[in-house]
Tab-separated table of C-alpha atoms in Angstrom:
chain	number	residue	atom	x	y	z
A	218	MET	CA	106.363	119.083	68.235
A	219	GLN	CA	103.579	116.532	69.046
A	220	ARG	CA	104.318	113.894	67.230
A	221	LEU	CA	102.071	113.364	63.791
A	222	LYS	CA	102.083	109.644	64.425
A	223	LEU	CA	100.254	106.738	63.038
A	224	GLN	CA	100.738	103.558	65.254
A	225	LEU	CA	100.658	100.699	63.140
A	226	ILE	CA	98.520	98.158	64.733
A	227	MET	CA	97.403	95.874	61.884
A	228	LEU	CA	93.751	94.707	63.208
A	229	PRO	CA	91.227	94.137	59.850
A	230	SER	CA	88.338	94.678	62.554
A	231	LEU	CA	89.190	98.349	63.540
A	232	SER	CA	86.368	100.485	62.621
A	233	HIS	CA	86.560	103.956	61.138
A	234	SER	CA	85.989	105.478	64.554
A	235	HIS	CA	88.529	103.864	66.286
A	236	ILE	CA	91.261	104.885	63.683
A	237	ILE	CA	90.675	108.419	63.770
A	238	PRO	CA	91.990	108.873	67.161
A	239	LEU	CA	95.184	107.105	66.359
A	240	LEU	CA	95.804	109.641	63.472
A	241	HIS	CA	94.647	112.864	65.300
A	242	PHE	CA	92.298	113.631	62.361
A	243	LYS	CA	89.215	115.519	62.420
A	244	PRO	CA	87.001	113.848	60.205
A	245	ASN	CA	85.266	115.792	57.063
A	246	SER	CA	87.842	118.670	57.565
A	247	PHE	CA	89.596	118.058	54.401
A	248	SER	CA	89.672	120.593	51.617
A	249	PHE	CA	92.670	121.194	49.186
A	250	SER	CA	92.573	125.104	49.747
A	251	SER	CA	94.860	127.727	50.891
A	252	SER	CA	92.006	129.587	52.679
A	253	SER	CA	91.971	127.053	55.715
A	254	TYR	CA	95.173	129.042	56.973
A	255	SER	CA	95.550	132.280	57.315
A	256	SER	CA	99.393	132.317	57.286
A	257	PRO	CA	100.864	134.384	54.112
A	258	SER	CA	103.239	131.809	53.731
A	259	PHE	CA	100.594	129.005	52.850
A	260	THR	CA	100.208	129.839	49.434
A	261	ILE	CA	100.026	126.742	47.133
A	262	SER	CA	98.908	126.500	43.449
A	263	PRO	CA	98.735	122.564	42.803
A	264	TRP	CA	100.144	121.161	39.711
A	265	SER	CA	97.723	121.986	36.867
A	266	GLY	CA	98.133	118.576	35.401
A	267	LEU	CA	97.487	116.577	38.549
A	268	GLN	CA	93.672	115.440	37.817
A	269	SER	CA	94.762	114.887	34.031
A	270	TRP	CA	97.302	112.306	35.399
A	271	ARG	CA	94.924	110.662	37.812
A	272	GLU	CA	92.582	109.869	34.530
A	273	ASN	CA	95.049	109.061	32.144
A	274	PRO	CA	94.360	105.508	30.472
A	275	LEU	CA	96.831	102.875	31.831
A	276	ASN	CA	100.487	103.654	30.382
A	277	LYS	CA	101.842	100.717	28.448
A	278	ASP	CA	104.918	102.427	27.095
A	279	ARG	CA	107.124	100.397	28.718
A	280	LYS	CA	110.037	99.939	26.047
A	281	TRP	CA	112.076	102.684	24.486
A	282	GLY	CA	111.986	102.967	20.668
A	283	SER	CA	113.975	104.488	17.920
A	284	HIS	CA	111.454	107.323	18.469
A	285	GLY	CA	110.560	107.400	21.957
A	286	PRO	CA	108.249	105.558	24.496
A	287	GLN	CA	106.416	102.686	23.113
A	288	PRO	CA	104.283	99.729	23.938
A	289	GLN	CA	105.867	96.332	25.084
A	290	PRO	CA	104.336	93.362	24.287
A	291	LEU	CA	101.976	91.820	27.137
A	292	SER	CA	103.441	88.371	26.601
A	293	GLN	CA	106.780	89.993	28.289
A	294	THR	CA	104.483	91.040	31.391
A	295	HIS	CA	101.765	89.018	31.661
A	296	ASP	CA	102.316	86.511	34.263
A	297	THR	CA	99.883	86.517	36.641
A	298	THR	CA	101.007	83.678	38.752
A	299	PRO	CA	102.542	85.354	41.746
A	300	PHE	CA	99.262	87.203	42.354
A	301	ALA	CA	97.582	84.038	42.503
A	302	HIS	CA	96.447	84.559	46.346
A	303	ALA	CA	96.208	88.531	46.091
A	304	SER	CA	92.554	89.801	45.785
A	305	SER	CA	93.403	93.370	46.919
A	306	LEU	CA	95.653	96.303	46.082
A	307	ALA	CA	97.443	95.634	49.401
A	308	GLU	CA	98.060	92.466	48.634
A	309	LEU	CA	99.151	92.757	45.440
A	310	GLY	CA	102.044	95.266	46.562
A	311	SER	CA	103.210	93.127	48.940
A	312	VAL	CA	104.064	90.562	46.635
A	313	VAL	CA	105.824	93.536	44.440
A	314	LEU	CA	107.725	94.142	47.666
A	315	SER	CA	108.841	90.435	48.132
A	316	THR	CA	110.167	89.986	44.628
A	317	THR	CA	113.890	89.855	44.328
A	318	ASP	CA	114.609	90.161	40.735
A	319	PRO	CA	114.461	94.232	39.588
A	320	LEU	CA	113.285	93.809	36.290
A	321	ALA	CA	110.699	91.149	37.508
A	322	LYS	CA	109.567	93.656	40.629
A	323	ALA	CA	109.368	96.323	37.623
A	324	ASN	CA	107.162	93.942	35.557
A	325	LEU	CA	104.940	92.980	38.613
A	326	SER	CA	104.552	96.733	39.475
A	327	HIS	CA	102.903	97.379	36.370
A	328	LEU	CA	100.639	94.452	36.281
A	329	ALA	CA	99.538	94.781	39.965
A	330	TYR	CA	98.420	98.043	39.247
A	331	SER	CA	96.814	97.075	35.717
A	332	THR	CA	95.141	94.097	37.689
A	333	TRP	CA	93.720	96.780	39.921
A	334	ARG	CA	92.199	99.020	37.997
A	335	GLN	CA	90.932	96.304	35.525
A	336	TYR	CA	89.055	94.486	38.268
A	337	ASN	CA	88.164	97.300	40.902
A	338	LEU	CA	89.782	95.109	43.548
A	339	PRO	CA	89.531	96.793	47.498
A	340	ILE	CA	92.328	98.436	48.908
A	341	GLY	CA	92.327	95.866	51.342
A	342	LEU	CA	94.950	94.933	54.092
A	343	SER	CA	98.397	93.518	54.115
A	344	GLN	CA	101.807	93.619	56.118
A	345	PRO	CA	104.680	95.007	54.340
A	346	PRO	CA	108.076	93.263	54.302
A	347	SER	CA	110.540	94.869	56.811
A	348	ARG	CA	112.827	95.621	54.063
A	349	PRO	CA	111.657	95.217	50.163
A	350	ALA	CA	113.390	92.056	48.423
A	351	ARG	CA	116.800	92.621	46.631
A	352	PRO	CA	118.891	90.672	44.384
A	353	ASP	CA	122.723	90.258	45.465
A	354	LYS	CA	123.921	92.809	43.068
A	355	PRO	CA	124.522	95.691	43.417
A	356	LEU	CA	126.452	95.551	46.297
A	357	LEU	CA	124.953	98.266	49.029
A	358	VAL	CA	127.477	100.141	50.406
A	359	SER	CA	127.673	103.644	52.511
A	360	PRO	CA	127.492	106.817	49.970
A	361	LYS	CA	130.945	107.800	50.702
A	362	GLU	CA	131.834	104.149	49.303
A	363	ILE	CA	130.172	104.594	45.918
A	364	PRO	CA	133.330	104.931	43.491
A	365	ALA	CA	133.958	107.927	41.388
A	366	PRO	CA	133.039	107.217	37.698
A	367	LYS	CA	136.626	106.724	36.378
A	368	ASN	CA	137.077	104.100	39.185
A	369	SER	CA	133.402	102.678	38.493
A	370	GLY	CA	134.733	100.464	35.295
A	371	LEU	CA	131.606	102.193	33.662
A	372	PRO	CA	131.800	105.183	31.176
A	373	LEU	CA	130.230	108.076	32.157
A	374	ASN	CA	126.876	107.701	30.482
A	375	ALA	CA	126.344	103.863	31.898
A	376	TYR	CA	127.331	105.366	35.568
A	377	MET	CA	124.927	107.874	35.649
A	378	LEU	CA	122.292	105.593	34.059
A	379	HIS	CA	122.977	103.084	36.762
A	380	ASN	CA	122.730	105.470	39.673
A	381	LEU	CA	119.265	106.615	38.172
A	382	ALA	CA	118.299	102.963	37.652
A	383	HIS	CA	119.220	102.291	41.793
A	384	VAL	CA	116.802	105.498	42.345
A	385	GLU	CA	113.816	104.056	40.432
A	386	LEU	CA	114.007	100.805	41.581
A	387	ASN	CA	113.984	102.372	45.205
A	388	ALA	CA	111.162	104.750	44.287
A	389	ILE	CA	109.317	101.214	43.153
A	390	ASP	CA	109.257	99.947	46.637
A	391	LEU	CA	108.942	103.287	48.324
A	392	ALA	CA	105.372	103.827	46.775
A	393	TRP	CA	104.384	100.337	47.220
A	394	ASP	CA	105.580	100.156	50.479
A	395	THR	CA	103.435	103.696	51.580
A	396	VAL	CA	100.401	101.844	49.770
A	397	VAL	CA	100.483	98.735	52.047
A	398	ARG	CA	102.062	99.996	55.431
A	399	PHE	CA	99.342	102.388	55.488
A	400	SER	CA	96.458	99.951	54.009
A	401	PRO	CA	94.744	99.706	57.549
A	402	TYR	CA	93.746	103.478	57.235
A	403	SER	CA	92.151	103.374	54.031
A	404	GLU	CA	88.897	104.690	55.716
A	405	VAL	CA	90.583	107.854	56.748
A	406	LEU	CA	92.932	108.360	53.634
A	407	GLY	CA	90.571	107.706	51.357
A	408	GLU	CA	90.642	105.327	48.076
A	409	GLY	CA	92.480	108.204	46.096
A	410	PHE	CA	95.240	108.390	48.504
A	411	PHE	CA	96.120	104.527	47.465
A	412	ALA	CA	95.104	105.123	43.972
A	413	ASP	CA	97.339	108.187	43.454
A	414	PHE	CA	100.488	106.066	44.915
A	415	ALA	CA	99.943	102.622	43.333
A	416	HIS	CA	99.982	104.730	39.865
A	417	VAL	CA	103.055	106.652	40.963
A	418	ALA	CA	104.485	102.883	41.545
A	419	ASP	CA	103.688	101.965	37.939
A	420	ASP	CA	105.083	105.175	36.861
A	421	GLU	CA	108.516	104.351	38.403
A	422	SER	CA	108.375	101.099	37.359
A	423	ARG	CA	108.137	102.169	33.825
A	424	HIS	CA	111.110	104.575	34.546
A	425	PHE	CA	113.299	101.357	35.315
A	426	SER	CA	112.483	99.447	32.458
A	427	TRP	CA	113.874	102.161	30.425
A	428	CYS	CA	116.948	102.443	32.512
A	429	SER	CA	117.485	98.897	32.350
A	430	GLN	CA	116.852	98.457	28.607
A	431	ARG	CA	119.581	101.334	27.924
A	432	LEU	CA	121.838	99.872	30.172
A	433	ALA	CA	121.524	96.543	28.023
A	434	GLU	CA	121.842	98.476	24.973
A	435	LEU	CA	125.341	99.887	26.332
A	436	GLY	CA	126.621	96.691	27.488
A	437	PHE	CA	125.805	97.085	31.066
A	438	LYS	CA	123.224	95.914	33.660
A	439	TYR	CA	121.727	96.693	36.857
A	440	GLY	CA	124.246	95.571	39.679
A	441	ASP	CA	127.475	95.860	37.552
A	442	MET	CA	128.829	98.451	40.281
A	443	PRO	CA	127.646	99.018	44.260
A	444	ALA	CA	124.923	101.652	45.125
A	445	HIS	CA	123.991	102.974	48.687
A	446	ASN	CA	121.082	102.215	50.727
A	447	LEU	CA	120.398	105.861	51.492
A	448	LEU	CA	116.720	106.022	49.897
A	449	TRP	CA	115.424	103.053	52.067
A	450	ARG	CA	117.130	104.170	55.373
A	451	GLU	CA	115.170	107.528	54.858
A	452	CYS	CA	111.944	105.346	53.886
A	453	GLU	CA	112.511	103.544	57.249
A	454	LYS	CA	112.552	106.531	59.450
A	455	SER	CA	108.908	107.261	58.290
A	456	SER	CA	107.344	103.891	58.857
A	457	ASP	CA	105.302	105.052	61.579
A	458	ASN	CA	103.916	107.955	60.313
A	459	VAL	CA	102.191	109.108	57.129
A	460	ALA	CA	102.858	112.861	57.300
A	461	ALA	CA	106.553	112.310	58.040
A	462	ARG	CA	106.211	109.760	55.041
A	463	LEU	CA	105.144	112.131	52.331
A	464	ALA	CA	107.381	115.140	54.001
A	465	VAL	CA	110.426	112.742	53.298
A	466	ILE	CA	109.957	111.078	50.480
A	467	PRO	CA	108.080	112.976	47.568
A	468	LEU	CA	108.729	116.543	49.177
A	469	VAL	CA	112.251	115.951	50.000
A	470	GLN	CA	113.902	112.791	48.286
A	471	GLU	CA	111.520	113.055	45.047
A	472	ALA	CA	111.900	116.618	44.400
A	473	ARG	CA	115.907	116.361	44.877
A	474	GLY	CA	115.023	114.492	41.116
A	475	LEU	CA	113.448	117.680	39.821
A	476	ASP	CA	116.809	119.408	40.986
A	477	ALA	CA	118.915	116.943	39.226
A	478	GLY	CA	117.363	115.936	36.048
A	479	PRO	CA	118.436	119.016	34.078
A	480	ARG	CA	122.045	118.689	34.938
A	481	LEU	CA	122.102	115.196	34.260
A	482	VAL	CA	120.644	115.668	30.996
A	483	GLN	CA	123.273	118.361	30.296
A	484	LYS	CA	126.274	116.020	31.303
A	485	LEU	CA	124.588	113.123	28.685
A	486	VAL	CA	124.418	115.527	25.883
A	487	GLY	CA	128.049	116.475	26.626
A	488	PHE	CA	128.955	113.164	26.957
A	489	GLY	CA	127.345	112.673	23.258
A	490	ASP	CA	124.742	110.032	24.374
A	491	ASN	CA	121.203	111.778	23.351
A	492	LYS	CA	119.290	108.620	23.476
A	493	THR	CA	119.914	108.533	27.063
A	494	SER	CA	119.840	112.114	27.698
A	495	LYS	CA	115.893	112.090	26.293
A	496	ILE	CA	115.070	109.133	28.764
A	497	VAL	CA	116.383	110.897	31.632
A	498	ALA	CA	114.609	114.425	30.289
A	499	ARG	CA	111.607	112.249	30.207
A	500	ILE	CA	111.619	110.490	33.375
A	501	ALA	CA	112.587	114.279	35.080
A	502	ASP	CA	109.518	115.610	33.258
A	503	GLU	CA	107.375	112.827	34.963
A	504	GLU	CA	108.427	112.858	38.328
A	505	VAL	CA	106.986	116.535	38.325
A	506	ALA	CA	103.653	114.563	38.882
A	507	HIS	CA	104.892	112.411	41.938
A	508	VAL	CA	106.155	115.475	43.697
A	509	ALA	CA	102.545	117.023	42.972
A	510	VAL	CA	100.969	114.223	44.430
A	511	GLY	CA	103.044	113.828	47.377
A	512	LEU	CA	102.146	117.459	48.130
A	513	TYR	CA	98.585	117.100	47.725
A	514	TRP	CA	98.134	114.475	50.250
A	515	PHE	CA	100.504	116.127	52.699
A	516	VAL	CA	98.009	119.098	53.106
A	517	SER	CA	95.549	116.793	52.938
A	518	VAL	CA	96.675	115.162	56.021
A	519	CYS	CA	97.927	118.436	57.648
A	520	GLN	CA	94.314	119.701	57.348
A	521	LYS	CA	92.870	116.406	58.850
A	522	MET	CA	95.020	117.269	62.011
A	523	ASP	CA	94.114	120.683	61.792
A	524	ARG	CA	97.829	121.595	61.528
A	525	ALA	CA	99.509	124.230	59.266
A	526	PRO	CA	101.220	122.608	56.502
A	527	ASP	CA	104.016	124.882	55.922
A	528	SER	CA	104.915	124.814	59.374
A	529	THR	CA	104.312	120.975	59.842
A	530	PHE	CA	106.648	120.585	56.753
A	531	LYS	CA	109.277	122.340	58.636
A	532	ASP	CA	108.987	120.969	62.005
A	533	LEU	CA	108.855	117.271	60.629
A	534	LEU	CA	112.363	117.804	58.765
A	535	LYS	CA	113.888	118.866	61.861
A	536	GLU	CA	112.515	115.885	64.050
A	537	TYR	CA	113.842	113.377	61.331
A	538	ASN	CA	116.766	115.104	61.036
A	539	VAL	CA	116.172	115.428	57.437
A	540	GLU	CA	118.551	117.904	55.546
A	541	LEU	CA	117.497	120.108	52.277
A	542	LYS	CA	120.135	120.624	49.776
A	543	GLY	CA	120.499	122.691	46.945
A	544	PRO	CA	120.918	123.771	44.273
A	545	PHE	CA	117.171	123.852	43.743
A	546	ASN	CA	115.297	123.923	40.281
A	547	HIS	CA	112.765	126.317	41.483
A	548	SER	CA	110.719	126.383	38.166
A	549	ALA	CA	110.120	122.697	38.518
A	550	ARG	CA	109.322	122.806	42.321
A	551	GLU	CA	107.005	125.516	41.526
A	552	GLU	CA	105.355	123.660	38.840
A	553	ALA	CA	104.767	121.003	41.112
A	554	GLY	CA	103.264	123.413	43.659
A	555	ILE	CA	105.918	123.440	46.388
A	556	PRO	CA	105.985	126.830	47.978
A	557	ARG	CA	109.601	128.100	47.709
A	558	ASP	CA	109.717	128.981	51.254
A	559	TRP	CA	109.321	125.605	52.545
A	560	TYR	CA	112.571	124.754	51.109
A	561	ASP	CA	115.059	127.627	50.442
A	562	ALA	CA	116.272	129.483	53.474
A	563	SER	CA	117.229	132.491	51.784
A	564	SER	CA	113.582	132.659	50.606
A	565	ARG	CA	112.413	132.594	54.130
A	566	SER	CA	114.738	134.869	55.118
A	567	ASN	CA	113.409	137.613	52.753
A	568	GLN	CA	109.761	136.766	53.486
A	569	ASP	CA	110.855	137.068	57.226
A	570	LYS	CA	112.227	140.352	56.380
A	571	LYS	CA	109.221	141.412	54.450
A	572	ASP	CA	106.815	140.555	57.261
A	573	GLU	CA	108.936	142.349	59.945
A	574	ASP	CA	108.763	145.545	57.475
A	575	GLY	CA	105.286	144.995	57.170
A	576	LYS	CA	104.928	145.194	60.737
A	577	LYS	CA	106.932	148.199	61.238
A	578	LYS	CA	104.952	149.969	58.712
A	579	GLN	CA	101.511	148.867	60.721
A	580	LEU	CA	102.701	149.980	63.558
A	581	SER	CA	104.496	153.155	62.497
A	582	ALA	CA	100.778	153.739	60.921
A	583	VAL	CA	99.218	153.153	64.714
A	584	TYR	CA	101.662	155.447	66.027
A	585	GLU	CA	101.046	158.318	63.725
A	586	ARG	CA	96.758	157.673	64.342
A	587	LEU	CA	97.554	157.844	67.996
A	588	ALA	CA	99.270	160.842	67.883
A	589	SER	CA	97.052	162.367	65.677
A	590	ILE	CA	94.061	161.541	67.945
A	591	ILE	CA	95.961	162.927	71.242
A	592	ALA	CA	96.871	166.120	69.252
A	593	MET	CA	93.142	166.445	68.481
A	594	GLU	CA	92.035	165.912	72.036
A	595	SER	CA	94.564	168.275	73.488
A	596	GLU	CA	93.189	170.946	70.998
A	597	ASN	CA	89.499	170.060	71.563
A	598	SER	CA	90.554	170.677	75.484
A	599	SER	CA	91.922	173.933	75.000
A	600	LEU	CA	88.730	175.305	72.829
A	601	THR	CA	86.459	174.118	75.529
A	602	LYS	CA	88.418	175.027	78.449
A	603	PRO	CA	86.686	178.130	80.320
A	604	PRO	CA	89.014	181.268	80.194
A	605	GLU	CA	91.047	182.105	83.715
């Protein structure tokens, strides 16, 4: 397929008219509506809560109290020194990406988003680091080298919570990298794109804070066991392609969180850790917004390029060698708006069979009509034929 590629040339003076050819976008063609495509498989019902999520006030519930999330005192997160020379959202994001300490990164992520909203700063331009800053621990290993729970030195609840904390820390960086990396194209993508992903970064930082707090209550901390770098490798694959970034990260990686969340909650309840199970359930519930945001902007980009989103999604996964793995949480994915035939092979097979049956019925009706016309013409011909 033709690569849906962004050439990341960091040129601050690049005008709107010069950006568009690089993106292969058609200006003024965006409308989030399935009516733009006649394909029967392109049926999307956007998440009903998307607009409310966008309009919500800044969420300051960064501590998990005895009755659930509660605000954290500003004194614990109000150090603005790292942002002294940042005057745009992209520059704020670069500071977050360059911060090594995980909890400081989470706190700065929240401060970056709140600062941008409070002072109405521009999107701006910045160059992201090649990789986000990371602490010495956890040791990053291949997925096969991650120890089993019984060999990790952590009880099962802390083991699962540590894995989730690692996902959330990566998610902070994934969202900010999307903001910073594609900042040269803000005129084409629109401010809403960057506002949404900065909002996602803020949510993910809150999730990491909850995980970190709960690990400490259990007597552990992030870094007490090895972790893998698979999530960031998937991010690197799509560093030159905004459509691929949206397909690979929100619509595959974050969608897997929708699949795994309920199973993780059940395991924690079975282990007897109700507090951690409630934290995980809340995180899983909030991830629906992030998948919905990814879907919204993926469709937007596809429509700007005059490409069908359903086939483009499947083509990108093949091109970037991304595998879709079940079992799938169909109800959560449906709530987020992802059509089932995008990710479920059996659903696609059923749809193909229905389409084939429909075509057969149409052809059968055509044949019957033709046979009827031929018979009528033959009869008329015999009636008008002069007697011998």
